[in-house]
mmCIF file of C-alpha atoms in Angstrom:
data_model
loop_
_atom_site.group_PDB
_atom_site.id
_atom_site.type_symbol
_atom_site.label_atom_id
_atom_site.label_comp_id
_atom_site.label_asym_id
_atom_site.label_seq_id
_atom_site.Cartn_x
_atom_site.Cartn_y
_atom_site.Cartn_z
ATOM 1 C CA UNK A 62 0.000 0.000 0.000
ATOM 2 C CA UNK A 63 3.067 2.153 1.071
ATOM 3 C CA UNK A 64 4.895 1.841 -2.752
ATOM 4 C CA UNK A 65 1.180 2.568 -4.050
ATOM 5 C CA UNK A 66 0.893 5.939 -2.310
ATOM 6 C CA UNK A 67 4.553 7.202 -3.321
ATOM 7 C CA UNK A 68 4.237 6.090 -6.879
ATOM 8 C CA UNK A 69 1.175 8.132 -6.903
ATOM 9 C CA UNK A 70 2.976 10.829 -5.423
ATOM 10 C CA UNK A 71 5.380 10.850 -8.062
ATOM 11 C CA UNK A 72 2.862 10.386 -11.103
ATOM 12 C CA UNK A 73 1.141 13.644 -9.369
ATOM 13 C CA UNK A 74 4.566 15.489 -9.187
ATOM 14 C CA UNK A 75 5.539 14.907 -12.953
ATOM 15 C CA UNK A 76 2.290 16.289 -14.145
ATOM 16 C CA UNK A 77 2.300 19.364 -11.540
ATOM 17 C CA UNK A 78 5.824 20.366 -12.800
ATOM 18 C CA UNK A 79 6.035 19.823 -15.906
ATOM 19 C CA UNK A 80 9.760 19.974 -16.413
ATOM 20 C CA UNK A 81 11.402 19.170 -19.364
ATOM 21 C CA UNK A 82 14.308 16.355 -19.447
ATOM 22 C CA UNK A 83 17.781 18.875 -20.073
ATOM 23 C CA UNK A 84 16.413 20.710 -23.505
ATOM 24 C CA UNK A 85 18.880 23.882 -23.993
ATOM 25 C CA UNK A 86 17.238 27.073 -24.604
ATOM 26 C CA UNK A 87 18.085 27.408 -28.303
ATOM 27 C CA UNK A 88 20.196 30.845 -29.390
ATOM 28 C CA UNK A 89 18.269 33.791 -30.300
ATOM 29 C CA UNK A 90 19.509 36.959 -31.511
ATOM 30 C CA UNK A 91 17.815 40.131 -30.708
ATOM 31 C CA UNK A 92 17.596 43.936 -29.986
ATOM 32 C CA UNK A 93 16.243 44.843 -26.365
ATOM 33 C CA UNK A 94 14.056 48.286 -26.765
ATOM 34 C CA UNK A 95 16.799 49.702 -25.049
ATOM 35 C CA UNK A 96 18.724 49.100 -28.360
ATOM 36 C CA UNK A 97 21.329 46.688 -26.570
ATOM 37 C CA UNK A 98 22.050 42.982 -28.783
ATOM 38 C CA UNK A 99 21.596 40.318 -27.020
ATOM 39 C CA UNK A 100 21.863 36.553 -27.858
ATOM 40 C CA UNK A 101 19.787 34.059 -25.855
ATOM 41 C CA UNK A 102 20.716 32.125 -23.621
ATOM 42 C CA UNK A 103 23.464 33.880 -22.806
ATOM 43 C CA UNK A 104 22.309 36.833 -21.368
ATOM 44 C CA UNK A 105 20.238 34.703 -18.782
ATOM 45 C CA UNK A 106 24.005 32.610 -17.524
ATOM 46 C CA UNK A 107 23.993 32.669 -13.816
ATOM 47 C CA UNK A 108 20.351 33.337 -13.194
ATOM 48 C CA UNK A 109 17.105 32.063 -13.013
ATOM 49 C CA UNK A 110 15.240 33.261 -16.495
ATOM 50 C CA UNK A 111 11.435 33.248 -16.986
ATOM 51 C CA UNK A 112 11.601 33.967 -20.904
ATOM 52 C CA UNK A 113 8.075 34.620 -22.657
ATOM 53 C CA UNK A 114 7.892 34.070 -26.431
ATOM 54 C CA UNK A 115 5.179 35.866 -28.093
ATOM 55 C CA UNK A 116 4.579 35.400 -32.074
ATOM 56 C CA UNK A 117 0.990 37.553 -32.293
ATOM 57 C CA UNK A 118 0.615 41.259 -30.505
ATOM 58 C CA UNK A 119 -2.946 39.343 -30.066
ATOM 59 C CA UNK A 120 -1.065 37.911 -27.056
ATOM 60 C CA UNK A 121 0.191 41.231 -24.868
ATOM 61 C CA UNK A 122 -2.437 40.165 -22.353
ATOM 62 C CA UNK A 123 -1.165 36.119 -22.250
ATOM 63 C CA UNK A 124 2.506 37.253 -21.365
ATOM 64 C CA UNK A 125 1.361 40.271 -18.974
ATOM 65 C CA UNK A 126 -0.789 37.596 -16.683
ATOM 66 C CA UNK A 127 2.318 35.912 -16.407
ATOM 67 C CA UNK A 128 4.654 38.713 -15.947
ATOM 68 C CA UNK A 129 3.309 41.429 -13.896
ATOM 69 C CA UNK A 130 2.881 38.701 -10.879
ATOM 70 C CA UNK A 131 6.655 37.145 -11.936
ATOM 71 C CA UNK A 132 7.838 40.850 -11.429
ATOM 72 C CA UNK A 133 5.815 41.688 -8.865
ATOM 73 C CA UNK A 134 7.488 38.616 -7.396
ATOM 74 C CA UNK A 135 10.728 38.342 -8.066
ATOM 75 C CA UNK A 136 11.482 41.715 -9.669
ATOM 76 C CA UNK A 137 14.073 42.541 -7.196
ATOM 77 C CA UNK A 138 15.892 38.988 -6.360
ATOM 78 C CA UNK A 139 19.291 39.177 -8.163
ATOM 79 C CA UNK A 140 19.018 35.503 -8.806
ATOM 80 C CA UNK A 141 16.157 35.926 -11.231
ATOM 81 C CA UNK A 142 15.654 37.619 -14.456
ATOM 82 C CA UNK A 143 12.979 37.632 -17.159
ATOM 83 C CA UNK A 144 12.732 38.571 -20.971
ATOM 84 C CA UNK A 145 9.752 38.881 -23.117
ATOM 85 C CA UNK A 146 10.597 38.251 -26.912
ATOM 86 C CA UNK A 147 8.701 39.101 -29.746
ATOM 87 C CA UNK A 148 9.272 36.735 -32.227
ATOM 88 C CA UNK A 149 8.595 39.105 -35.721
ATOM 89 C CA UNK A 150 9.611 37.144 -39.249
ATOM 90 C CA UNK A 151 12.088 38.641 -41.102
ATOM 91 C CA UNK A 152 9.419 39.951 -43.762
ATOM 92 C CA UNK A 153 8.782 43.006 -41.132
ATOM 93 C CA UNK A 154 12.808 43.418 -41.186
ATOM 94 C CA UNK A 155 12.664 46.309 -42.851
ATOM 95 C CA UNK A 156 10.048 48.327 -40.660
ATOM 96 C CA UNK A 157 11.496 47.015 -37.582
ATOM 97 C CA UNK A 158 12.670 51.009 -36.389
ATOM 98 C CA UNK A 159 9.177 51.639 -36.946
ATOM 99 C CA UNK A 160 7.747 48.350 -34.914
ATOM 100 C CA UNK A 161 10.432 48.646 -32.276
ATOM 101 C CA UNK A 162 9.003 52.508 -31.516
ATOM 102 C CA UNK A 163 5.705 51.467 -31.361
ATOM 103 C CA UNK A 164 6.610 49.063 -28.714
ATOM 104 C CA UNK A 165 9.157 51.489 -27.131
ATOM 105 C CA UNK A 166 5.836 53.972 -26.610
ATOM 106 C CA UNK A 167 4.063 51.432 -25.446
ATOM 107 C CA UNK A 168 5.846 49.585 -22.692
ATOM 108 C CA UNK A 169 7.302 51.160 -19.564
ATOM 109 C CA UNK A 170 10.296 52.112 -20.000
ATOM 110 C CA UNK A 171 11.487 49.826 -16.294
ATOM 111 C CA UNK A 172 10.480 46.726 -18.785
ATOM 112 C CA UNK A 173 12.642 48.225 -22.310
ATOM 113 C CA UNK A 174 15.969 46.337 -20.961
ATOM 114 C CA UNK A 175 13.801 43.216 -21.003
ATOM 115 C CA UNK A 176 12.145 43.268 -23.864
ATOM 116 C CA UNK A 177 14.174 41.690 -26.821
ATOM 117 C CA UNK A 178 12.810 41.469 -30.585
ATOM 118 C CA UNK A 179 13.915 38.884 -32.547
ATOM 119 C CA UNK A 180 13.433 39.866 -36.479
ATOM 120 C CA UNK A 181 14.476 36.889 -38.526
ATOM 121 C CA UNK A 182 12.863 33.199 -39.708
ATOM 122 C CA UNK A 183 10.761 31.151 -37.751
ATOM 123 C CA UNK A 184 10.304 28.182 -38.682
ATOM 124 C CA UNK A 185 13.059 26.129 -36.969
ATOM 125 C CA UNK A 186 11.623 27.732 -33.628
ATOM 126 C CA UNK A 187 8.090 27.019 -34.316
ATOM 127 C CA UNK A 188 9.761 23.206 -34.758
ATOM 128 C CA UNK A 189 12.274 23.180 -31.818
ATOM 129 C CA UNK A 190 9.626 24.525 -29.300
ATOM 130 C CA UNK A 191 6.872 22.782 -30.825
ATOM 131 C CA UNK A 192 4.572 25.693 -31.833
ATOM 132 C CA UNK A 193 0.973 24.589 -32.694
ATOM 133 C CA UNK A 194 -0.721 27.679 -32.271
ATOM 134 C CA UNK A 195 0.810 31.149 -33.109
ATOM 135 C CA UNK A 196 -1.821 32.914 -30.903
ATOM 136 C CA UNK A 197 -0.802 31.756 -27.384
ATOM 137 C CA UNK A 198 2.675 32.727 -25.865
ATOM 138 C CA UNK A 199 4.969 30.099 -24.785
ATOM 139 C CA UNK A 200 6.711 30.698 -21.455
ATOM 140 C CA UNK A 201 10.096 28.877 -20.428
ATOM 141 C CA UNK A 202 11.894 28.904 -16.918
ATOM 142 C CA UNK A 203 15.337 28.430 -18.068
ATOM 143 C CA UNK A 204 18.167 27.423 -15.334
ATOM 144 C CA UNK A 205 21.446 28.971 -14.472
ATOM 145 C CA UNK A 206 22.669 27.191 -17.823
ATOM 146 C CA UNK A 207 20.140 27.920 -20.114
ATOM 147 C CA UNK A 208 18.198 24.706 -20.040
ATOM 148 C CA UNK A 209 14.552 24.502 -20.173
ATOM 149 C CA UNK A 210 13.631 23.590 -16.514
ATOM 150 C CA UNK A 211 9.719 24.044 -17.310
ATOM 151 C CA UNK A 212 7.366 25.150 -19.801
ATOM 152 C CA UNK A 213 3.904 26.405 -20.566
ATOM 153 C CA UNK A 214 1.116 28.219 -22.766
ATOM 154 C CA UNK A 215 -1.226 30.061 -22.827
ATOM 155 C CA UNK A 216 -2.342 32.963 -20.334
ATOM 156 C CA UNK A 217 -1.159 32.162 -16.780
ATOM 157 C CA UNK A 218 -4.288 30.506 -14.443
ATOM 158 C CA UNK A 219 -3.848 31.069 -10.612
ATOM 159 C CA UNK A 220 -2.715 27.458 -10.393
ATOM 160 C CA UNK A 221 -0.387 27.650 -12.764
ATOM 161 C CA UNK A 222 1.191 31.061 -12.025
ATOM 162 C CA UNK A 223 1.408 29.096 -8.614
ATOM 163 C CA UNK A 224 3.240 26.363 -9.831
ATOM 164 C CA UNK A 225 5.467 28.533 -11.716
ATOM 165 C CA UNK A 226 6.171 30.354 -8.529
ATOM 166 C CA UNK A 227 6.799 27.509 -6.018
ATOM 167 C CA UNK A 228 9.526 26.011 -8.785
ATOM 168 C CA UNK A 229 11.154 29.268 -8.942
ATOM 169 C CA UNK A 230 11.032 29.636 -5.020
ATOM 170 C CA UNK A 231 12.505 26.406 -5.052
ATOM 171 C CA UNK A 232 14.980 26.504 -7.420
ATOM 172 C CA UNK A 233 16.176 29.676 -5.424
ATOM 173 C CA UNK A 234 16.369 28.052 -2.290
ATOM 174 C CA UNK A 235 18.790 25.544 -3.363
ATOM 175 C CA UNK A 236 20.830 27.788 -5.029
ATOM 176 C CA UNK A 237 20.851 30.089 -2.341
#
């Protein structure tokens, strides 16, 4: 009865986490609206990343219900960092000045430094992340190395935004 209970323990702890079995967050190039270059994962080493990938401005409000709380959160924990990254296909290239404005008017300025636009193809990301739908953002908790620690979709639910930040409260525990 005892091996019954912890096996179902441990089917229940898969499916609340989530994690993902040592996937590397895969490079991406970008431009923060701050105008720095940045190349992902790099710019996460050392910390504890929340990186939301949006491919639709349809999905502002998706990545905000995850982010205001994460920054809310953890906005002043050296350990952690976030990014939000527009994924735009290299089509727009050539109005990106015009694009990255927009956004620069748009978004407070405390989140330009954070906010990283990737102009460029996207097919081999919709195929490494596994992108079914272009409307939903994907959000990834990276590690101190850059690997994929957990994943989801979608707007963030209480209970998952909960989830989200008891693995991150976790993760800094041991760390710290």
């Amino acid at each position: 009865m005892q091996f019954i209970k912890h096996i179902i323990k441990v089917i229940i702890l898969l499916i609340m986490v989530q994690q993902v079995q040592a996937q590397k967050f895969p490079v991406i190039r970008a431009e923060t609206l701050s105008q720095e270059k940045v190349v992902f994962p790099e710019i996460t080493e050392g910390k504890i990343a929340l990186i939301l990938i949006a491919f639709k401005r349809q999905t502002q409000g998706q990545v905000d219900s995850w982010l205001d709380p994460f920054i809310e959160e953890f906005g002043d924990n050296p350990q952690v960092t976030f990014y939000e990254i527009p994924m735009i296909s290299n089509n727009w290239k050539w109005m990106s000045g015009w694009i990255d404005s927009g956004m620069r008017s748009g978004v407070p300025s405390y989140k330009h430094d954070h906010v990283a636009t990737y102009y460029g193809p996207l097919s081999e990301y919709f195929e490494y992340f596994g992108i079914e739908d272009k409307r939903l953002c994907y959000v990834f908790l990276l590690d101190e190395g850059g690997n994929i620690l957990w994943k989801n979709q979608d707007a963030a639910t209480p209970d998952s935004y909960n989830e989200l930040s008891q693995f991150v409260r976790k993760k800094i525990k041991k760390k710290g």
